[in-house]
Short mmCIF file of C-alpha atoms in Angstrom, two decimals:
data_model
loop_
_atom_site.label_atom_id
_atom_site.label_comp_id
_atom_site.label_asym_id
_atom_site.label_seq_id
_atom_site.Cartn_x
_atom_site.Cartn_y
_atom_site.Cartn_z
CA UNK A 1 0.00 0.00 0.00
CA UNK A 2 3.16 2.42 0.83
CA UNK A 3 3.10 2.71 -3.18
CA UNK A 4 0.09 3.95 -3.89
CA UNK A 5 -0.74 6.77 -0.57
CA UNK A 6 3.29 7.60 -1.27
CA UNK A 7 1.37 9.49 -4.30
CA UNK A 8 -1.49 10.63 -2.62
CA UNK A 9 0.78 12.29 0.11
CA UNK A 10 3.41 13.86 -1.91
CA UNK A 11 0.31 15.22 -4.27
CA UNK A 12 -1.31 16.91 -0.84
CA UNK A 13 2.08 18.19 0.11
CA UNK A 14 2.69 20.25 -3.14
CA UNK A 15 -0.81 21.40 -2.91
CA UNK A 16 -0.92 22.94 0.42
CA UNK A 17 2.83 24.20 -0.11
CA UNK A 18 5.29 22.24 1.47
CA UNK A 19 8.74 21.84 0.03
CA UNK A 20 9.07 18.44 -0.97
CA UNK A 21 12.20 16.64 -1.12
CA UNK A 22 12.52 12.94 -2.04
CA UNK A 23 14.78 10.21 -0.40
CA UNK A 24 14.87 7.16 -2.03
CA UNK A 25 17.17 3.64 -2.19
CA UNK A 26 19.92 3.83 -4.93
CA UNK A 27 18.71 1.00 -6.59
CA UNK A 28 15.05 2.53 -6.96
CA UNK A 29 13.72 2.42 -10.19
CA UNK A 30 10.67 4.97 -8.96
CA UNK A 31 10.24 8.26 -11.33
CA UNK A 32 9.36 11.17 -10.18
CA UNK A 33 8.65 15.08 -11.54
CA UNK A 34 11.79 16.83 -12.88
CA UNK A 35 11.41 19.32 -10.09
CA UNK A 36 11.36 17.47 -7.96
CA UNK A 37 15.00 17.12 -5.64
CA UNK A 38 15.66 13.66 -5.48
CA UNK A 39 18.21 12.31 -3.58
CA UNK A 40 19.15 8.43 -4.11
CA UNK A 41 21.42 6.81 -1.22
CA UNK A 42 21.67 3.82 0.85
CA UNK A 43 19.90 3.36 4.31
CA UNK A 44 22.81 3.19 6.15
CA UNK A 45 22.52 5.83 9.37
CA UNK A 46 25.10 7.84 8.17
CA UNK A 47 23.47 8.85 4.75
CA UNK A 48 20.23 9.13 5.82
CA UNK A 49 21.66 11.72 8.04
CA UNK A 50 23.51 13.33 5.31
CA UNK A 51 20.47 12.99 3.03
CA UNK A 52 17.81 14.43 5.73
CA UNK A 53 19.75 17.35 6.65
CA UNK A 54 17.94 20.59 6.88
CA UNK A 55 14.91 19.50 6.81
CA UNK A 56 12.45 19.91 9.05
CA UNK A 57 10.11 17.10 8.89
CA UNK A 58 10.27 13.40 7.32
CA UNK A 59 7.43 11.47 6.03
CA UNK A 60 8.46 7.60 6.38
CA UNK A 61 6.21 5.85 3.33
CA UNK A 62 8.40 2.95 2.70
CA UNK A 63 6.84 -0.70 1.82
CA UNK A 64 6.64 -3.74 3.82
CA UNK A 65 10.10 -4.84 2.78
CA UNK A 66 11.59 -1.44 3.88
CA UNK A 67 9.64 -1.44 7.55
CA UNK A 68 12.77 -2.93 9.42
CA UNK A 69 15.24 0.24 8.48
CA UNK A 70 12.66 2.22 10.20
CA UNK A 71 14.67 2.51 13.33
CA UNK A 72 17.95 3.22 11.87
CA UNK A 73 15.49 6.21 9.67
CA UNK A 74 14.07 7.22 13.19
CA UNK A 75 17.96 7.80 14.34
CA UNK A 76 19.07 9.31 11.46
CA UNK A 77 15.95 11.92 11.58
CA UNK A 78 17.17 13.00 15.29
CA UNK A 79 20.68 13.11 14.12
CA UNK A 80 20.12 15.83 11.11
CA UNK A 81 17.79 17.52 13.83
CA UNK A 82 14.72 16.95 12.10
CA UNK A 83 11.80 17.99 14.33
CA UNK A 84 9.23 15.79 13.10
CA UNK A 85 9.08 12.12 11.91
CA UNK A 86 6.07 10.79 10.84
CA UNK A 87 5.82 6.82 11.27
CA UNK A 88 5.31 4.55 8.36
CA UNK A 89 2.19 2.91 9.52
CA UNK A 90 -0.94 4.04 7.60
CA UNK A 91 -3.43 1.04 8.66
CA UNK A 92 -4.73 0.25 11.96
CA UNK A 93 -2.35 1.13 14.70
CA UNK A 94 -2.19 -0.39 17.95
CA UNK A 95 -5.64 -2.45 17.54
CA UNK A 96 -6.30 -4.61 20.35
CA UNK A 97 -9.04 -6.37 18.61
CA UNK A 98 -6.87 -7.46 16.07
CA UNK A 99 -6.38 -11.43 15.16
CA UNK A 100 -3.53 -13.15 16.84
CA UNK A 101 -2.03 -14.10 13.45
CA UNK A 102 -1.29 -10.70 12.77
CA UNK A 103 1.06 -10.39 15.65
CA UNK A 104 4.43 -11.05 14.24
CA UNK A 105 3.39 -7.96 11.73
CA UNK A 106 2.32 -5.93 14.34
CA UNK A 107 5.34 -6.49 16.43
CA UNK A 108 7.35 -5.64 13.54
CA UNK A 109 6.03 -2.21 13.22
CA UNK A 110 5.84 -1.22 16.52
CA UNK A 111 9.65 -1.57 17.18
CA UNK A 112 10.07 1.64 15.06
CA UNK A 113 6.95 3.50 16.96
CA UNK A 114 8.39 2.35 20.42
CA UNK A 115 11.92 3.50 18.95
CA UNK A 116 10.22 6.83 18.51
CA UNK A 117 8.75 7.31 21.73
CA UNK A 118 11.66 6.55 23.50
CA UNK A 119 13.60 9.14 21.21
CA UNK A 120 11.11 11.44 22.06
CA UNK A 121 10.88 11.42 25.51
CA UNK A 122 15.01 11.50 25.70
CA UNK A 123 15.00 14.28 23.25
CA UNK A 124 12.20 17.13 23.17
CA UNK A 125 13.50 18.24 20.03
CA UNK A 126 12.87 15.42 18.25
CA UNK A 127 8.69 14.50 17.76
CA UNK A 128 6.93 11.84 16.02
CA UNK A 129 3.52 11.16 14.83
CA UNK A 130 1.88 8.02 13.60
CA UNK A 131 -1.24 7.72 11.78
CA UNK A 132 -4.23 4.91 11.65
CA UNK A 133 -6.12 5.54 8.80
CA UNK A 134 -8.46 1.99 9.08
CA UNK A 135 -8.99 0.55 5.30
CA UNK A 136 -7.60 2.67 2.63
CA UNK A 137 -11.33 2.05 1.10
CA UNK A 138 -10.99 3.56 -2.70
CA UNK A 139 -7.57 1.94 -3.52
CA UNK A 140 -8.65 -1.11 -1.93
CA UNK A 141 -12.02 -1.54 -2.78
CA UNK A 142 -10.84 -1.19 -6.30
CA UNK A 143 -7.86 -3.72 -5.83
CA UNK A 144 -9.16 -6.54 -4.16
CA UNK A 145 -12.80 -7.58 -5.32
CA UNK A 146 -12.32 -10.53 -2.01
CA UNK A 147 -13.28 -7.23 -0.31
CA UNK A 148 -16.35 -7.68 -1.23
CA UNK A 149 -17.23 -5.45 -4.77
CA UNK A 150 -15.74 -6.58 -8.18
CA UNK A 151 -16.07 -2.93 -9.36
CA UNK A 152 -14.74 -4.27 -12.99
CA UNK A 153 -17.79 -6.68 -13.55
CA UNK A 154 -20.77 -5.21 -11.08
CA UNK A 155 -20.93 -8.17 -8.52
CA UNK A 156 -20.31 -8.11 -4.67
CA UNK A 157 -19.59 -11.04 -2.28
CA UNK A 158 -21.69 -9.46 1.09
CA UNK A 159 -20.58 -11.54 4.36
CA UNK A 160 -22.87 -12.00 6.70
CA UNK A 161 -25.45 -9.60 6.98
CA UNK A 162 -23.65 -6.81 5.17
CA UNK A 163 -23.72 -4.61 8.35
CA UNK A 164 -20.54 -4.50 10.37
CA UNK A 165 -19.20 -0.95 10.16
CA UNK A 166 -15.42 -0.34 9.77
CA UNK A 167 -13.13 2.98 9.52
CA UNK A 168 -11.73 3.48 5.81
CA UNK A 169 -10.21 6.77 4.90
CA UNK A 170 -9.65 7.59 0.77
CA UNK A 171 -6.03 8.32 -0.81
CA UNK A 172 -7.36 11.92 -0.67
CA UNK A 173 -8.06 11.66 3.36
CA UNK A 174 -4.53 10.01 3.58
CA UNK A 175 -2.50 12.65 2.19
CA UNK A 176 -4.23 15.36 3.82
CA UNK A 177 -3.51 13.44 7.39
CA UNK A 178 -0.54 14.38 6.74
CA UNK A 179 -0.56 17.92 5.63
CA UNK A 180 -2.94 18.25 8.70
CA UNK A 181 -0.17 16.96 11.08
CA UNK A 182 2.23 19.43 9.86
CA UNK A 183 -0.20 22.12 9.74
CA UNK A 184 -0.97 21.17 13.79
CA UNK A 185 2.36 20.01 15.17
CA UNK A 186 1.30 20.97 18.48
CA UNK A 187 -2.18 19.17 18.64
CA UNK A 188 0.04 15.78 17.24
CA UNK A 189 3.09 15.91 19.19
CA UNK A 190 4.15 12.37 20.21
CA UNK A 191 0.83 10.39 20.02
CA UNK A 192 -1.33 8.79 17.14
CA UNK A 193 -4.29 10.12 15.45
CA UNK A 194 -6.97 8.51 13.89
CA UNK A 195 -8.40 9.39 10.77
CA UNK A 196 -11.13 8.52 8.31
CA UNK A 197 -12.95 10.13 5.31
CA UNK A 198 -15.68 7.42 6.21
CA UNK A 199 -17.85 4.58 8.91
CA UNK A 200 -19.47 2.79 6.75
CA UNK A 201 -20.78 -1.01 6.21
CA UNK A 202 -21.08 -3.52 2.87
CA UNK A 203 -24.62 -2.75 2.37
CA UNK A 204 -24.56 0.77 2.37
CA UNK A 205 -21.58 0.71 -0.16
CA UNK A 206 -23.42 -2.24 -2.24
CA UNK A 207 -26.41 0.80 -2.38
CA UNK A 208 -23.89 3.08 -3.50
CA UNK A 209 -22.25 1.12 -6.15
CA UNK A 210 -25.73 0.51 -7.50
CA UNK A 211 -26.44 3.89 -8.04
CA UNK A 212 -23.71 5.44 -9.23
CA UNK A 213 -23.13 2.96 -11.48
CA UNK A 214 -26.91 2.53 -12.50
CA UNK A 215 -26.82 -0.74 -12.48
CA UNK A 216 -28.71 -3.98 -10.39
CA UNK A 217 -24.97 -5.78 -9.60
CA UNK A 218 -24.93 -9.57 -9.10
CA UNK A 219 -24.94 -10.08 -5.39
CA UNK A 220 -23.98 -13.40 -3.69
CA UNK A 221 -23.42 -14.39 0.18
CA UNK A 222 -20.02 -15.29 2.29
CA UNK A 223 -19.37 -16.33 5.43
CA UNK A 224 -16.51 -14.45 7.88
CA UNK A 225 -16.62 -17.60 9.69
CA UNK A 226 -15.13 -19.95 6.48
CA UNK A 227 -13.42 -16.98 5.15
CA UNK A 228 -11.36 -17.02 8.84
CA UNK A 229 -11.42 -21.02 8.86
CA UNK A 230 -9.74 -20.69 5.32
CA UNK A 231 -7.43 -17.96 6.45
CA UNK A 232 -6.13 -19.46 9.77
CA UNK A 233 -5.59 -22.76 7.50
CA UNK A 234 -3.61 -21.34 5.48
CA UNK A 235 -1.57 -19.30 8.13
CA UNK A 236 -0.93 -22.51 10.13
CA UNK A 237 -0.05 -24.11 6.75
CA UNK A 238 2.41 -21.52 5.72
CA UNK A 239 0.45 -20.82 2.88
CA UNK A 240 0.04 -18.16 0.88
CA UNK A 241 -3.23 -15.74 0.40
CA UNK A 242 -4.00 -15.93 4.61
CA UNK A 243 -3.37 -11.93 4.99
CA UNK A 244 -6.19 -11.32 2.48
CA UNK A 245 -8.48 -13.93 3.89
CA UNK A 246 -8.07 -12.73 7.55
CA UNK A 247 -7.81 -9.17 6.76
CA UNK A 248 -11.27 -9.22 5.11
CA UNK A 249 -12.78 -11.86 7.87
CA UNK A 250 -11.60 -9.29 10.48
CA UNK A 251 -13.13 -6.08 8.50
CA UNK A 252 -16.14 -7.66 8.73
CA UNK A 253 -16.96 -9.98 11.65
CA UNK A 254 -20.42 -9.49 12.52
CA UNK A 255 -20.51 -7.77 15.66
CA UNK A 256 -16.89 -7.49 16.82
CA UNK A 257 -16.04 -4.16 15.62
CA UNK A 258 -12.43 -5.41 14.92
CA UNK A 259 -12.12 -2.28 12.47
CA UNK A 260 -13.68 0.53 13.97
CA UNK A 261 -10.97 3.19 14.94
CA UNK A 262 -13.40 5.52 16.24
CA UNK A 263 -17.48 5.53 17.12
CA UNK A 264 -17.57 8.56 15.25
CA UNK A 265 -16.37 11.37 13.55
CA UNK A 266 -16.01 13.73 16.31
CA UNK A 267 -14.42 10.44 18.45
CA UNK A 268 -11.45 10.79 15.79
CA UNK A 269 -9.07 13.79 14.74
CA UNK A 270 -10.14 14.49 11.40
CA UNK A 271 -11.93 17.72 11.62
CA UNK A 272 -8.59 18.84 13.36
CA UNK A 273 -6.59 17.32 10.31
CA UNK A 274 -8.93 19.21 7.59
CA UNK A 275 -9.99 15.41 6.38
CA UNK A 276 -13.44 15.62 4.29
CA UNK A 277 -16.01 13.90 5.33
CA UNK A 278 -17.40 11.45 2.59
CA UNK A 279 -20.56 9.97 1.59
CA UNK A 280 -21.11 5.82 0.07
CA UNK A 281 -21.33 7.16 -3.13
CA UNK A 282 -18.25 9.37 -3.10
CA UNK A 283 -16.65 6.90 -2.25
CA UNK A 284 -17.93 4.69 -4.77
CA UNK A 285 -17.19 6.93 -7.27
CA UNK A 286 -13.53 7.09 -6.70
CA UNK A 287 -13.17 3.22 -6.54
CA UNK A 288 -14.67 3.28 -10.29
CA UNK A 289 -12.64 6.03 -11.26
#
């Protein structure tokens, strides 16, 4: 997912301002504008510190494979006397509801939020902020029809009853987390917020899709129960596909609110971050986009 909000952020960035300046791996093949500074360098701590002098904020958006240099990133931000470092997290946080298989992944990412805090609170220079945005809903709505809506050939898998309501914030919402942070470094200092463009449930978006589309889609049944049986097999097997399974069982297990970050709007920090609220059929629109 770091690929695809790693646009959506830099976009918001330009927009409201900011001077943007890209650090990326050597070996990156990534493009970017021609205006863009770029500078390419190994993660080692001393040229990240090199690299992230004078500024005075970094935005960690690296992918999964990249997660583990987040510590050596953290140390290298508090070295060039950088007085902001936002995490590279994006998802759900520290969500106590979440399934047990997801542990190992969890654990992995909080080593560079505890790394962080403890910079943090041995240097009040240095800050951090980390973000839990829920389900990035457009991008993934669009990307993974297991999710529940094939947007390419109208049909939708509903589990259960279709009414378990989970957090998802668009690319838009995403970027503009983070312009919001840097716009309210004082209301953000040292904690995580939680964000969303959206609380919303399968049937509502099923609705949605249905009317902007204009169409009656083909609508069958699932089960979060075999979808989790399927997923937990497949963990214990060492098999591929169990994120996917278990990450769409736990969006939607009837009743367990595994994937509500907030109980509302006002519950979250969105209105603080400048994050639009947006309707089913916004939302529906941008996954068909």
């Amino acid at each position: 997912m770091a690929v695809i909000q790693r646009v959506a952020i830099f976009a918001a960035l330009r927009r409201a301002g900011f001077t943007v300046t890209i650090i990326t791996r050597t070996e990156s093949k990534a493009t970017f504008p021609s205006d863009l500074p770029v500078i390419r360098t190994t993660y080692s701590l001393e040229n990240l510190t090199s690299a992230l002098a004078g500024q005075d904020a970094a935005v960690c958006v690296v992918g999964p494979g990249g997660i583990g240099a987040q510590v050596t990133m953290i140390d290298a931000a508090e070295a060039a006397g950088v007085k902001r470092f936002i995490l590279d997290d994006f998802g759900w946080g520290d969500n106590p509801k979440s399934l047990p298989e997801f542990n190992d992944i969890h654990a992995h990412r909080r080593a560079g939020w505890d790394h962080a805090k403890a910079k943090a609170e041995s240097n009040p220079s240095f800050t951090y902020t980390g973000i839990s945005t829920g389900n990035p809903i457009d991008w993934a709505l669009k990307r993974f029809p297991p999710m529940g809506f094939d947007v390419a050939h109208f049909s939708a898998i509903i589990y259960d009853s279709g009414t378990e309501r989970f957090t998802g914030t668009t690319l838009e919402g995403i970027g503009q987390s983070v312009v919001g942070i840097l716009q309210h470094t004082d209301e953000t200092s040292n904690r995580f917020v939680k964000v969303q463009s959206i609380i919303t449930c399968q049937n509502e978006l099923l609705e949605a899709f249905q009317s902007v589309t204009g169409k009656q889609w083909e609508v069958k049944r699932g089960s979060t129960h075999t979808l989790m049986e399927n997923g937990k097999r497949k963990f214990q097997e060492g098999a591929s596909g169990w994120i996917l399974d278990l990450a769409v069982a736990q969006l939607f297990d009837e009743g367990q609110s595994r994937c509500l970050l907030a109980q509302s709007r006002e519950e979250s920090d969105a209105d603080l971050l400048g994050i639009v609220q947006e309707s089913p059929e916004q939302v529906a629109a941008k996954a068909l986009a």
